[in-house]
PDB file of C-alpha atoms and ligand atoms in Angstrom:
ATOM      1  CA  UNK A   1      57.054  42.773 132.407  1.00 43.00           C
ATOM      2  CA  UNK A   2      59.077  40.453 134.595  1.00 44.00           C
ATOM      3  CA  UNK A   3      61.397  37.669 133.525  1.00 50.00           C
ATOM      4  CA  UNK A   4      59.305  35.385 131.350  1.00 76.00           C
ATOM      5  CA  UNK A   5      61.872  33.370 129.490  1.00 92.00           C
ATOM      6  CA  UNK A   6      60.733  29.856 128.744  1.00 96.00           C
ATOM      7  CA  UNK A   7      64.321  28.606 129.149  1.00 97.00           C
ATOM      8  CA  UNK A   8      65.680  30.580 132.126  1.00 96.00           C
ATOM      9  CA  UNK A   9      69.282  29.946 133.152  1.00 93.00           C
ATOM     10  CA  UNK A  10      68.502  28.767 136.701  1.00 93.00           C
ATOM     11  CA  UNK A  11      66.812  25.500 135.697  1.00 96.00           C
ATOM     12  CA  UNK A  12      66.874  22.774 133.094  1.00 98.00           C
ATOM     13  CA  UNK A  13      63.650  23.329 131.194  1.00 98.00           C
ATOM     14  CA  UNK A  14      61.800  20.058 130.669  1.00 98.00           C
ATOM     15  CA  UNK A  15      59.796  20.030 127.458  1.00 98.00           C
ATOM     16  CA  UNK A  16      57.208  17.237 127.502  1.00 98.00           C
ATOM     17  CA  UNK A  17      56.362  15.671 124.145  1.00 97.00           C
ATOM     18  CA  UNK A  18      52.726  15.331 123.073  1.00 97.00           C
ATOM     19  CA  UNK A  19      52.521  13.946 119.550  1.00 94.00           C
ATOM     20  CA  UNK A  20      49.094  14.092 117.931  1.00 93.00           C
ATOM     21  CA  UNK A  21      50.095  11.958 114.987  1.00 89.00           C
ATOM     22  CA  UNK A  22      49.263   8.476 113.767  1.00 87.00           C
ATOM     23  CA  UNK A  23      52.912   7.768 112.942  1.00 84.00           C
ATOM     24  CA  UNK A  24      55.439   9.300 115.373  1.00 84.00           C
ATOM     25  CA  UNK A  25      58.258   6.847 115.986  1.00 82.00           C
ATOM     26  CA  UNK A  26      57.679   6.417 119.714  1.00 81.00           C
ATOM     27  CA  UNK A  27      54.161   7.487 120.614  1.00 80.00           C
ATOM     28  CA  UNK A  28      52.398   7.707 117.251  1.00 82.00           C
ATOM     29  CA  UNK A  29      48.812   6.514 117.190  1.00 85.00           C
ATOM     30  CA  UNK A  30      48.169   7.060 120.896  1.00 89.00           C
ATOM     31  CA  UNK A  31      45.652   9.820 120.231  1.00 89.00           C
ATOM     32  CA  UNK A  32      45.179   9.816 116.458  1.00 87.00           C
ATOM     33  CA  UNK A  33      43.964   6.704 114.682  1.00 84.00           C
ATOM     34  CA  UNK A  34      45.373   5.659 111.290  1.00 82.00           C
ATOM     35  CA  UNK A  35      42.089   6.959 109.820  1.00 81.00           C
ATOM     36  CA  UNK A  36      42.782  10.372 111.373  1.00 80.00           C
ATOM     37  CA  UNK A  37      40.324  10.431 114.294  1.00 86.00           C
ATOM     38  CA  UNK A  38      41.641  12.443 117.246  1.00 87.00           C
ATOM     39  CA  UNK A  39      40.861  11.430 120.839  1.00 91.00           C
ATOM     40  CA  UNK A  40      40.997  14.950 122.217  1.00 92.00           C
ATOM     41  CA  UNK A  41      40.134  14.122 125.821  1.00 94.00           C
ATOM     42  CA  UNK A  42      42.843  11.457 126.038  1.00 94.00           C
ATOM     43  CA  UNK A  43      45.403  13.831 124.489  1.00 96.00           C
ATOM     44  CA  UNK A  44      44.567  16.611 126.952  1.00 97.00           C
ATOM     45  CA  UNK A  45      44.748  14.158 129.869  1.00 97.00           C
ATOM     46  CA  UNK A  46      48.174  12.992 128.689  1.00 97.00           C
ATOM     47  CA  UNK A  47      49.372  16.602 128.444  1.00 97.00           C
ATOM     48  CA  UNK A  48      48.174  17.311 131.979  1.00 98.00           C
ATOM     49  CA  UNK A  49      49.924  14.149 133.175  1.00 98.00           C
ATOM     50  CA  UNK A  50      53.183  15.496 131.721  1.00 98.00           C
ATOM     51  CA  UNK A  51      52.577  18.726 133.655  1.00 98.00           C
ATOM     52  CA  UNK A  52      51.968  16.751 136.851  1.00 98.00           C
ATOM     53  CA  UNK A  53      55.270  14.947 136.219  1.00 98.00           C
ATOM     54  CA  UNK A  54      57.098  18.290 136.126  1.00 98.00           C
ATOM     55  CA  UNK A  55      57.052  19.516 132.510  1.00 98.00           C
ATOM     56  CA  UNK A  56      57.863  23.230 132.233  1.00 98.00           C
ATOM     57  CA  UNK A  57      56.701  23.379 128.603  1.00 98.00           C
ATOM     58  CA  UNK A  58      54.381  21.114 126.580  1.00 98.00           C
ATOM     59  CA  UNK A  59      55.421  20.554 122.972  1.00 98.00           C
ATOM     60  CA  UNK A  60      52.385  19.666 120.878  1.00 97.00           C
ATOM     61  CA  UNK A  61      52.981  18.327 117.376  1.00 95.00           C
ATOM     62  CA  UNK A  62      50.723  17.223 114.534  1.00 93.00           C
ATOM     63  CA  UNK A  63      53.319  16.080 112.009  1.00 91.00           C
ATOM     64  CA  UNK A  64      55.862  13.319 112.484  1.00 89.00           C
ATOM     65  CA  UNK A  65      59.341  14.356 111.443  1.00 85.00           C
ATOM     66  CA  UNK A  66      60.857  10.914 111.862  1.00 82.00           C
ATOM     67  CA  UNK A  67      63.117   9.826 109.000  1.00 78.00           C
ATOM     68  CA  UNK A  68      60.999   8.968 105.978  1.00 76.00           C
ATOM     69  CA  UNK A  69      57.739  10.353 107.432  1.00 79.00           C
ATOM     70  CA  UNK A  70      55.106  11.505 104.960  1.00 78.00           C
ATOM     71  CA  UNK A  71      54.408  15.262 105.025  1.00 81.00           C
ATOM     72  CA  UNK A  72      51.060  16.401 106.446  1.00 88.00           C
ATOM     73  CA  UNK A  73      48.894  19.151 104.936  1.00 91.00           C
ATOM     74  CA  UNK A  74      48.356  22.398 106.833  1.00 94.00           C
ATOM     75  CA  UNK A  75      44.622  21.889 107.412  1.00 94.00           C
ATOM     76  CA  UNK A  76      45.193  18.405 108.786  1.00 92.00           C
ATOM     77  CA  UNK A  77      47.976  19.586 111.082  1.00 94.00           C
ATOM     78  CA  UNK A  78      45.787  22.418 112.405  1.00 96.00           C
ATOM     79  CA  UNK A  79      42.871  20.011 112.931  1.00 93.00           C
ATOM     80  CA  UNK A  80      45.106  17.697 114.967  1.00 92.00           C
ATOM     81  CA  UNK A  81      46.669  20.364 117.169  1.00 96.00           C
ATOM     82  CA  UNK A  82      44.409  23.447 117.497  1.00 96.00           C
ATOM     83  CA  UNK A  83      41.702  22.144 119.820  1.00 95.00           C
ATOM     84  CA  UNK A  84      44.158  20.278 122.046  1.00 97.00           C
ATOM     85  CA  UNK A  85      46.348  23.373 122.419  1.00 98.00           C
ATOM     86  CA  UNK A  86      43.275  25.420 123.291  1.00 98.00           C
ATOM     87  CA  UNK A  87      42.041  22.944 125.904  1.00 97.00           C
ATOM     88  CA  UNK A  88      45.498  22.590 127.476  1.00 98.00           C
ATOM     89  CA  UNK A  89      46.024  26.364 127.574  1.00 98.00           C
ATOM     90  CA  UNK A  90      42.735  26.713 129.444  1.00 97.00           C
ATOM     91  CA  UNK A  91      43.419  23.832 131.825  1.00 97.00           C
ATOM     92  CA  UNK A  92      47.020  24.681 132.740  1.00 97.00           C
ATOM     93  CA  UNK A  93      49.394  27.634 133.059  1.00 96.00           C
ATOM     94  CA  UNK A  94      52.264  25.645 131.617  1.00 97.00           C
ATOM     95  CA  UNK A  95      53.413  27.264 128.366  1.00 98.00           C
ATOM     96  CA  UNK A  96      52.715  25.313 125.207  1.00 98.00           C
ATOM     97  CA  UNK A  97      54.933  25.150 122.158  1.00 98.00           C
ATOM     98  CA  UNK A  98      53.713  24.057 118.767  1.00 98.00           C
ATOM     99  CA  UNK A  99      56.052  21.663 116.985  1.00 97.00           C
ATOM    100  CA  UNK A 100      55.600  22.722 113.377  1.00 97.00           C
ATOM    101  CA  UNK A 101      57.584  23.900 110.368  1.00 96.00           C
ATOM    102  CA  UNK A 102      54.646  25.900 108.968  1.00 97.00           C
ATOM    103  CA  UNK A 103      53.665  29.521 109.618  1.00 98.00           C
ATOM    104  CA  UNK A 104      49.922  28.943 109.330  1.00 97.00           C
ATOM    105  CA  UNK A 105      49.944  26.029 111.754  1.00 98.00           C
ATOM    106  CA  UNK A 106      52.012  28.096 114.174  1.00 98.00           C
ATOM    107  CA  UNK A 107      49.641  31.039 113.909  1.00 98.00           C
ATOM    108  CA  UNK A 108      46.606  28.822 114.586  1.00 98.00           C
ATOM    109  CA  UNK A 109      48.284  27.353 117.672  1.00 98.00           C
ATOM    110  CA  UNK A 110      49.285  30.806 118.935  1.00 98.00           C
ATOM    111  CA  UNK A 111      45.662  31.886 118.460  1.00 98.00           C
ATOM    112  CA  UNK A 112      44.663  28.860 120.549  1.00 98.00           C
ATOM    113  CA  UNK A 113      46.986  29.877 123.391  1.00 98.00           C
ATOM    114  CA  UNK A 114      50.460  28.497 122.549  1.00 98.00           C
ATOM    115  CA  UNK A 115      53.424  30.706 123.489  1.00 98.00           C
ATOM    116  CA  UNK A 116      56.277  29.115 121.585  1.00 98.00           C
ATOM    117  CA  UNK A 117      57.027  27.705 118.166  1.00 98.00           C
ATOM    118  CA  UNK A 118      59.344  24.735 117.779  1.00 98.00           C
ATOM    119  CA  UNK A 119      60.596  24.643 114.181  1.00 98.00           C
ATOM    120  CA  UNK A 120      62.852  21.636 113.595  1.00 96.00           C
ATOM    121  CA  UNK A 121      63.835  23.095 110.214  1.00 96.00           C
ATOM    122  CA  UNK A 122      65.245  26.302 111.698  1.00 97.00           C
ATOM    123  CA  UNK A 123      63.199  28.522 109.319  1.00 97.00           C
ATOM    124  CA  UNK A 124      64.406  26.588 106.254  1.00 95.00           C
ATOM    125  CA  UNK A 125      61.010  25.062 105.465  1.00 94.00           C
ATOM    126  CA  UNK A 126      58.808  28.146 105.788  1.00 94.00           C
ATOM    127  CA  UNK A 127      60.659  31.450 106.197  1.00 88.00           C
ATOM    128  CA  UNK A 128      57.295  33.133 107.025  1.00 95.00           C
ATOM    129  CA  UNK A 129      57.404  31.477 110.431  1.00 97.00           C
ATOM    130  CA  UNK A 130      59.891  34.055 111.723  1.00 98.00           C
ATOM    131  CA  UNK A 131      57.523  36.957 111.107  1.00 98.00           C
ATOM    132  CA  UNK A 132      54.707  35.130 112.888  1.00 98.00           C
ATOM    133  CA  UNK A 133      56.887  34.494 115.943  1.00 98.00           C
ATOM    134  CA  UNK A 134      58.078  38.114 115.954  1.00 98.00           C
ATOM    135  CA  UNK A 135      54.609  39.623 115.586  1.00 98.00           C
ATOM    136  CA  UNK A 136      53.091  37.351 118.233  1.00 98.00           C
ATOM    137  CA  UNK A 137      55.909  37.693 120.771  1.00 97.00           C
ATOM    138  CA  UNK A 138      56.423  33.921 120.737  1.00 98.00           C
ATOM    139  CA  UNK A 139      59.544  32.084 121.801  1.00 98.00           C
ATOM    140  CA  UNK A 140      61.128  30.458 118.746  1.00 98.00           C
ATOM    141  CA  UNK A 141      63.060  27.188 118.949  1.00 98.00           C
ATOM    142  CA  UNK A 142      65.320  26.787 115.934  1.00 98.00           C
ATOM    143  CA  UNK A 143      66.347  23.239 115.087  1.00 98.00           C
ATOM    144  CA  UNK A 144      69.090  22.041 112.775  1.00 97.00           C
ATOM    145  CA  UNK A 145      67.875  20.031 109.798  1.00 93.00           C
ATOM    146  CA  UNK A 146      69.285  19.849 106.294  1.00 87.00           C
ATOM    147  CA  UNK A 147      66.698  19.124 103.627  1.00 76.00           C
ATOM    148  CA  UNK A 148      63.373  17.489 104.429  1.00 77.00           C
ATOM    149  CA  UNK A 149      62.508  14.731 106.942  1.00 75.00           C
ATOM    150  CA  UNK A 150      61.548  12.400 104.067  1.00 75.00           C
ATOM    151  CA  UNK A 151      65.085  12.374 102.679  1.00 76.00           C
ATOM    152  CA  UNK A 152      67.311  13.626 105.488  1.00 72.00           C
ATOM    153  CA  UNK A 153      68.873  10.248 106.290  1.00 74.00           C
ATOM    154  CA  UNK A 154      69.821   9.507 102.677  1.00 77.00           C
ATOM    155  CA  UNK A 155      73.443  10.538 102.845  1.00 70.00           C
ATOM    156  CA  UNK A 156      74.229  12.912 105.658  1.00 77.00           C
ATOM    157  CA  UNK A 157      77.585  14.533 104.846  1.00 89.00           C
ATOM    158  CA  UNK A 158      79.506  16.739 107.219  1.00 92.00           C
ATOM    159  CA  UNK A 159      83.256  17.326 107.431  1.00 93.00           C
ATOM    160  CA  UNK A 160      83.026  18.804 110.931  1.00 96.00           C
ATOM    161  CA  UNK A 161      79.491  18.310 112.157  1.00 97.00           C
ATOM    162  CA  UNK A 162      79.761  20.583 115.217  1.00 97.00           C
ATOM    163  CA  UNK A 163      81.221  23.481 113.224  1.00 97.00           C
ATOM    164  CA  UNK A 164      78.698  23.064 110.416  1.00 97.00           C
ATOM    165  CA  UNK A 165      75.731  22.835 112.765  1.00 97.00           C
ATOM    166  CA  UNK A 166      76.958  25.975 114.535  1.00 98.00           C
ATOM    167  CA  UNK A 167      77.265  27.794 111.204  1.00 98.00           C
ATOM    168  CA  UNK A 168      73.862  26.672 109.901  1.00 97.00           C
ATOM    169  CA  UNK A 169      72.060  27.319 113.191  1.00 98.00           C
ATOM    170  CA  UNK A 170      73.747  30.728 113.122  1.00 98.00           C
ATOM    171  CA  UNK A 171      72.059  31.374 109.765  1.00 98.00           C
ATOM    172  CA  UNK A 172      68.692  30.423 111.280  1.00 98.00           C
ATOM    173  CA  UNK A 173      69.338  32.757 114.219  1.00 98.00           C
ATOM    174  CA  UNK A 174      70.229  35.589 111.824  1.00 98.00           C
ATOM    175  CA  UNK A 175      66.951  35.093 109.939  1.00 98.00           C
ATOM    176  CA  UNK A 176      64.971  35.133 113.176  1.00 98.00           C
ATOM    177  CA  UNK A 177      66.712  38.300 114.377  1.00 98.00           C
ATOM    178  CA  UNK A 178      66.193  39.972 111.006  1.00 98.00           C
ATOM    179  CA  UNK A 179      62.465  39.246 111.309  1.00 98.00           C
ATOM    180  CA  UNK A 180      62.423  40.901 114.722  1.00 98.00           C
ATOM    181  CA  UNK A 181      62.557  38.014 117.200  1.00 98.00           C
ATOM    182  CA  UNK A 182      64.648  39.222 120.173  1.00 98.00           C
ATOM    183  CA  UNK A 183      67.387  37.032 121.646  1.00 97.00           C
ATOM    184  CA  UNK A 184      65.399  36.566 124.892  1.00 97.00           C
ATOM    185  CA  UNK A 185      62.940  34.530 122.833  1.00 98.00           C
ATOM    186  CA  UNK A 186      65.402  32.437 120.846  1.00 98.00           C
ATOM    187  CA  UNK A 187      66.494  28.867 121.575  1.00 98.00           C
ATOM    188  CA  UNK A 188      68.695  26.636 119.389  1.00 98.00           C
ATOM    189  CA  UNK A 189      68.655  22.851 118.998  1.00 98.00           C
ATOM    190  CA  UNK A 190      71.312  20.775 117.201  1.00 98.00           C
ATOM    191  CA  UNK A 191      68.667  18.429 115.781  1.00 97.00           C
ATOM    192  CA  UNK A 192      69.787  15.100 117.186  1.00 97.00           C
ATOM    193  CA  UNK A 193      68.610  12.391 114.776  1.00 94.00           C
ATOM    194  CA  UNK A 194      67.742  14.835 112.017  1.00 93.00           C
ATOM    195  CA  UNK A 195      69.834  13.815 109.025  1.00 91.00           C
ATOM    196  CA  UNK A 196      72.815  12.652 111.072  1.00 93.00           C
ATOM    197  CA  UNK A 197      74.710   9.400 111.400  1.00 93.00           C
ATOM    198  CA  UNK A 198      75.355   7.723 114.735  1.00 96.00           C
ATOM    199  CA  UNK A 199      78.849   9.226 114.868  1.00 96.00           C
ATOM    200  CA  UNK A 200      77.500  12.694 114.020  1.00 96.00           C
ATOM    201  CA  UNK A 201      74.835  12.502 116.739  1.00 97.00           C
ATOM    202  CA  UNK A 202      77.485  11.521 119.258  1.00 97.00           C
ATOM    203  CA  UNK A 203      79.801  14.307 118.115  1.00 97.00           C
ATOM    204  CA  UNK A 204      76.983  16.817 118.574  1.00 97.00           C
ATOM    205  CA  UNK A 205      76.186  15.620 122.092  1.00 97.00           C
ATOM    206  CA  UNK A 206      79.866  15.616 123.001  1.00 96.00           C
ATOM    207  CA  UNK A 207      80.276  19.092 121.468  1.00 96.00           C
ATOM    208  CA  UNK A 208      77.197  20.659 122.988  1.00 96.00           C
ATOM    209  CA  UNK A 209      79.211  23.076 125.098  1.00 95.00           C
ATOM    210  CA  UNK A 210      80.819  24.498 121.951  1.00 96.00           C
ATOM    211  CA  UNK A 211      77.428  24.979 120.316  1.00 97.00           C
ATOM    212  CA  UNK A 212      76.013  26.876 123.284  1.00 95.00           C
ATOM    213  CA  UNK A 213      78.986  29.157 123.699  1.00 96.00           C
ATOM    214  CA  UNK A 214      79.360  29.827 119.960  1.00 98.00           C
ATOM    215  CA  UNK A 215      75.745  30.890 119.541  1.00 98.00           C
ATOM    216  CA  UNK A 216      75.230  32.468 122.968  1.00 97.00           C
ATOM    217  CA  UNK A 217      71.671  31.174 123.231  1.00 98.00           C
ATOM    218  CA  UNK A 218      69.968  28.456 125.315  1.00 98.00           C
ATOM    219  CA  UNK A 219      70.364  24.997 123.779  1.00 98.00           C
ATOM    220  CA  UNK A 220      67.516  22.472 123.742  1.00 98.00           C
ATOM    221  CA  UNK A 221      68.352  18.812 123.137  1.00 98.00           C
ATOM    222  CA  UNK A 222      66.038  16.038 121.973  1.00 98.00           C
ATOM    223  CA  UNK A 223      67.598  12.591 122.270  1.00 98.00           C
ATOM    224  CA  UNK A 224      64.566  10.932 123.820  1.00 97.00           C
ATOM    225  CA  UNK A 225      64.199   7.298 122.606  1.00 97.00           C
ATOM    226  CA  UNK A 226      65.869   8.080 119.275  1.00 96.00           C
ATOM    227  CA  UNK A 227      67.307   5.382 117.063  1.00 95.00           C
ATOM    228  CA  UNK A 228      70.968   6.295 117.642  1.00 97.00           C
ATOM    229  CA  UNK A 229      70.427   5.122 121.232  1.00 98.00           C
ATOM    230  CA  UNK A 230      69.022   1.842 119.962  1.00 98.00           C
ATOM    231  CA  UNK A 231      72.081   1.468 117.749  1.00 97.00           C
ATOM    232  CA  UNK A 232      74.281   1.747 120.838  1.00 98.00           C
ATOM    233  CA  UNK A 233      72.306  -0.509 123.183  1.00 98.00           C
ATOM    234  CA  UNK A 234      70.281  -2.802 120.937  1.00 98.00           C
ATOM    235  CA  UNK A 235      67.092  -1.623 122.664  1.00 97.00           C
ATOM    236  CA  UNK A 236      63.742  -1.309 120.902  1.00 96.00           C
ATOM    237  CA  UNK A 237      62.032   2.113 121.101  1.00 95.00           C
ATOM    238  CA  UNK A 238      59.989   1.166 124.171  1.00 94.00           C
ATOM    239  CA  UNK A 239      63.156   0.058 126.012  1.00 96.00           C
ATOM    240  CA  UNK A 240      65.258   3.156 125.472  1.00 98.00           C
ATOM    241  CA  UNK A 241      64.488   4.835 128.810  1.00 97.00           C
ATOM    242  CA  UNK A 242      67.829   4.146 130.455  1.00 98.00           C
ATOM    243  CA  UNK A 243      69.796   5.100 127.352  1.00 98.00           C
ATOM    244  CA  UNK A 244      67.770   8.319 127.110  1.00 98.00           C
ATOM    245  CA  UNK A 245      68.653   9.253 130.679  1.00 98.00           C
ATOM    246  CA  UNK A 246      72.341   8.652 130.019  1.00 98.00           C
ATOM    247  CA  UNK A 247      72.313  10.890 126.953  1.00 98.00           C
ATOM    248  CA  UNK A 248      70.298  13.562 128.752  1.00 98.00           C
ATOM    249  CA  UNK A 249      72.609  13.564 131.770  1.00 98.00           C
ATOM    250  CA  UNK A 250      75.576  14.208 129.474  1.00 97.00           C
ATOM    251  CA  UNK A 251      73.661  16.912 127.623  1.00 98.00           C
ATOM    252  CA  UNK A 252      72.848  18.776 130.831  1.00 98.00           C
ATOM    253  CA  UNK A 253      76.399  18.398 132.122  1.00 97.00           C
ATOM    254  CA  UNK A 254      77.586  19.939 128.847  1.00 95.00           C
ATOM    255  CA  UNK A 255      75.313  22.935 129.346  1.00 96.00           C
ATOM    256  CA  UNK A 256      71.941  22.064 127.791  1.00 98.00           C
ATOM    257  CA  UNK A 257      69.304  24.559 128.915  1.00 98.00           C
ATOM    258  CA  UNK A 258      66.458  22.204 128.094  1.00 98.00           C
ATOM    259  CA  UNK A 259      65.539  18.599 127.308  1.00 98.00           C
ATOM    260  CA  UNK A 260      62.705  17.538 124.996  1.00 98.00           C
ATOM    261  CA  UNK A 261      61.484  14.267 126.479  1.00 98.00           C
ATOM    262  CA  UNK A 262      58.753  11.640 126.533  1.00 97.00           C
ATOM    263  CA  UNK A 263      59.286  10.574 130.178  1.00 98.00           C
ATOM    264  CA  UNK A 264      59.284  13.839 132.105  1.00 98.00           C
ATOM    265  CA  UNK A 265      59.367  12.278 135.584  1.00 98.00           C
ATOM    266  CA  UNK A 266      62.560  10.353 134.820  1.00 98.00           C
ATOM    267  CA  UNK A 267      64.214  13.285 133.069  1.00 98.00           C
ATOM    268  CA  UNK A 268      63.447  15.597 135.998  1.00 98.00           C
ATOM    269  CA  UNK A 269      65.578  13.352 138.220  1.00 98.00           C
ATOM    270  CA  UNK A 270      68.328  13.069 135.660  1.00 98.00           C
ATOM    271  CA  UNK A 271      68.363  16.842 135.188  1.00 98.00           C
ATOM    272  CA  UNK A 272      68.551  17.430 138.958  1.00 98.00           C
ATOM    273  CA  UNK A 273      71.650  15.261 139.312  1.00 98.00           C
ATOM    274  CA  UNK A 274      73.368  16.433 136.139  1.00 98.00           C
ATOM    275  CA  UNK A 275      72.694  20.086 136.896  1.00 97.00           C
ATOM    276  CA  UNK A 276      74.143  19.695 140.404  1.00 96.00           C
ATOM    277  CA  UNK A 277      77.265  18.150 138.871  1.00 96.00           C
ATOM    278  CA  UNK A 278      77.481  20.962 136.317  1.00 95.00           C
ATOM    279  CA  UNK A 279      77.326  23.496 139.139  1.00 94.00           C
ATOM    280  CA  UNK A 280      79.907  21.575 141.172  1.00 95.00           C
ATOM    281  CA  UNK A 281      82.266  21.606 138.197  1.00 92.00           C
ATOM    282  CA  UNK A 282      81.755  25.350 137.887  1.00 89.00           C
ATOM    283  CA  UNK A 283      82.558  25.710 141.612  1.00 90.00           C
ATOM    284  CA  UNK A 284      79.046  26.839 142.455  1.00 82.00           C
ATOM    285  CA  UNK A 285      78.139  24.098 144.961  1.00 70.00           C
ATOM    286  CA  UNK A 286      74.677  22.542 145.260  1.00 66.00           C
ATOM    287  CA  UNK A 287      71.694  24.893 145.152  1.00 57.00           C
TER     288      UNK A 287
HETATM  289  N1  HH2 B   1      62.721  15.725 117.655  1.00 55.43           N
HETATM  290  C1  HH2 B   1      61.538  15.313 117.139  1.00 55.43           C
HETATM  291  C2  HH2 B   1      60.499  16.233 116.948  1.00 55.43           C
HETATM  292  N2  HH2 B   1      60.647  17.529 117.297  1.00 55.43           N
HETATM  293  N3  HH2 B   1      61.968  19.257 118.205  1.00 55.43           N
HETATM  294  C3  HH2 B   1      63.131  19.680 118.691  1.00 55.43           C
HETATM  295  N4  HH2 B   1      63.278  20.976 119.040  1.00 55.43           N
HETATM  296  N5  HH2 B   1      64.190  18.829 118.882  1.00 55.43           N
HETATM  297  C4  HH2 B   1      64.116  17.519 118.559  1.00 55.43           C
HETATM  298  O1  HH2 B   1      65.125  16.786 118.729  1.00 55.43           O
HETATM  299  C5  HH2 B   1      62.881  17.037 118.003  1.00 55.43           C
HETATM  300  C6  HH2 B   1      61.820  17.953 117.827  1.00 55.43           C
HETATM  301  C7  HH2 B   1      61.344  13.893 116.767  1.00 55.43           C
HETATM  302  O2  HH2 B   1      60.886  13.143 117.853  1.00 55.43           O
HETATM  303  P1  HH2 B   1      59.346  12.792 118.160  1.00 55.43           P
HETATM  304  O3  HH2 B   1      58.500  14.017 118.274  1.00 55.43           O
HETATM  305  O4  HH2 B   1      59.338  11.927 119.368  1.00 55.43           O
HETATM  306  O5  HH2 B   1      58.893  11.917 116.942  1.00 55.43           O
HETATM  307  P2  HH2 B   1      58.172  12.272 115.564  1.00 55.43           P
HETATM  308  O6  HH2 B   1      58.951  13.310 114.836  1.00 55.43           O
HETATM  309  O7  HH2 B   1      58.151  10.938 114.847  1.00 55.43           O
HETATM  310  O8  HH2 B   1      56.796  12.790 115.865  1.00 55.43           O
END
């Protein structure tokens, strides 16, 4: 088999967000009504539009993990995501990741054609997820999150957030390796906005280079439209495009291997400029 990494070192991998939830903070309710009805055709069309904009991976999620979000049952999460993953996998070659903390939801999405699992809890919610990823040969994205989304913002306490995130992500990586997931299929994510204060989110973005070199794995970053950006600029969610691009440019310059974003077309341009600057700093010149 040739090189099939989802986050290869030569590019910034753009992960387009497709939330099939009634309540995600930015795009909730676009495809799922408050009563739970899914508009499958519209969701698939939106996924294909992200591909046309340049997404390298589509991240499909059926449970909001915004602060204070209510948990969703497994059957409901599978009902929201399974058919859309299947239709997208048939309609496009772009790899699909399933944004879930649950082994059974992951397995259903992998059955439907997904190739990666994006677990914001870093195997802390459902340790069985690691075995599923290993057995199915899936790429596993390990996020940093202490506790549960419902309570994570209550009182985030870190003495040295970068060091502690490195240590705790390291524990997630160790669990994944122990279950048999090889390093070529592992990605880490510092969990921007997951149980962190404004200052902690900024420290993580500023310390991204340390995280990548300490763990020796590709780093994915998800700042897109998050509330820490609104705290800095005063912008409402729908107005956070410019702030998102600023944060993403810094993330790429600091070594991010991937960006999880709502606006793929804008982030593709940001990534092109920031990656060129990263190469220039490393003395590599423009590609
Ligand atoms: N952020 C969110 C969800 N999944 N996955 C990774 N790997 N990294 C992230 O930063 C991340 C993530 C939250 O954002 P969003 O999906 O836009 O909203 P919601 O959780 O409300 O559905």
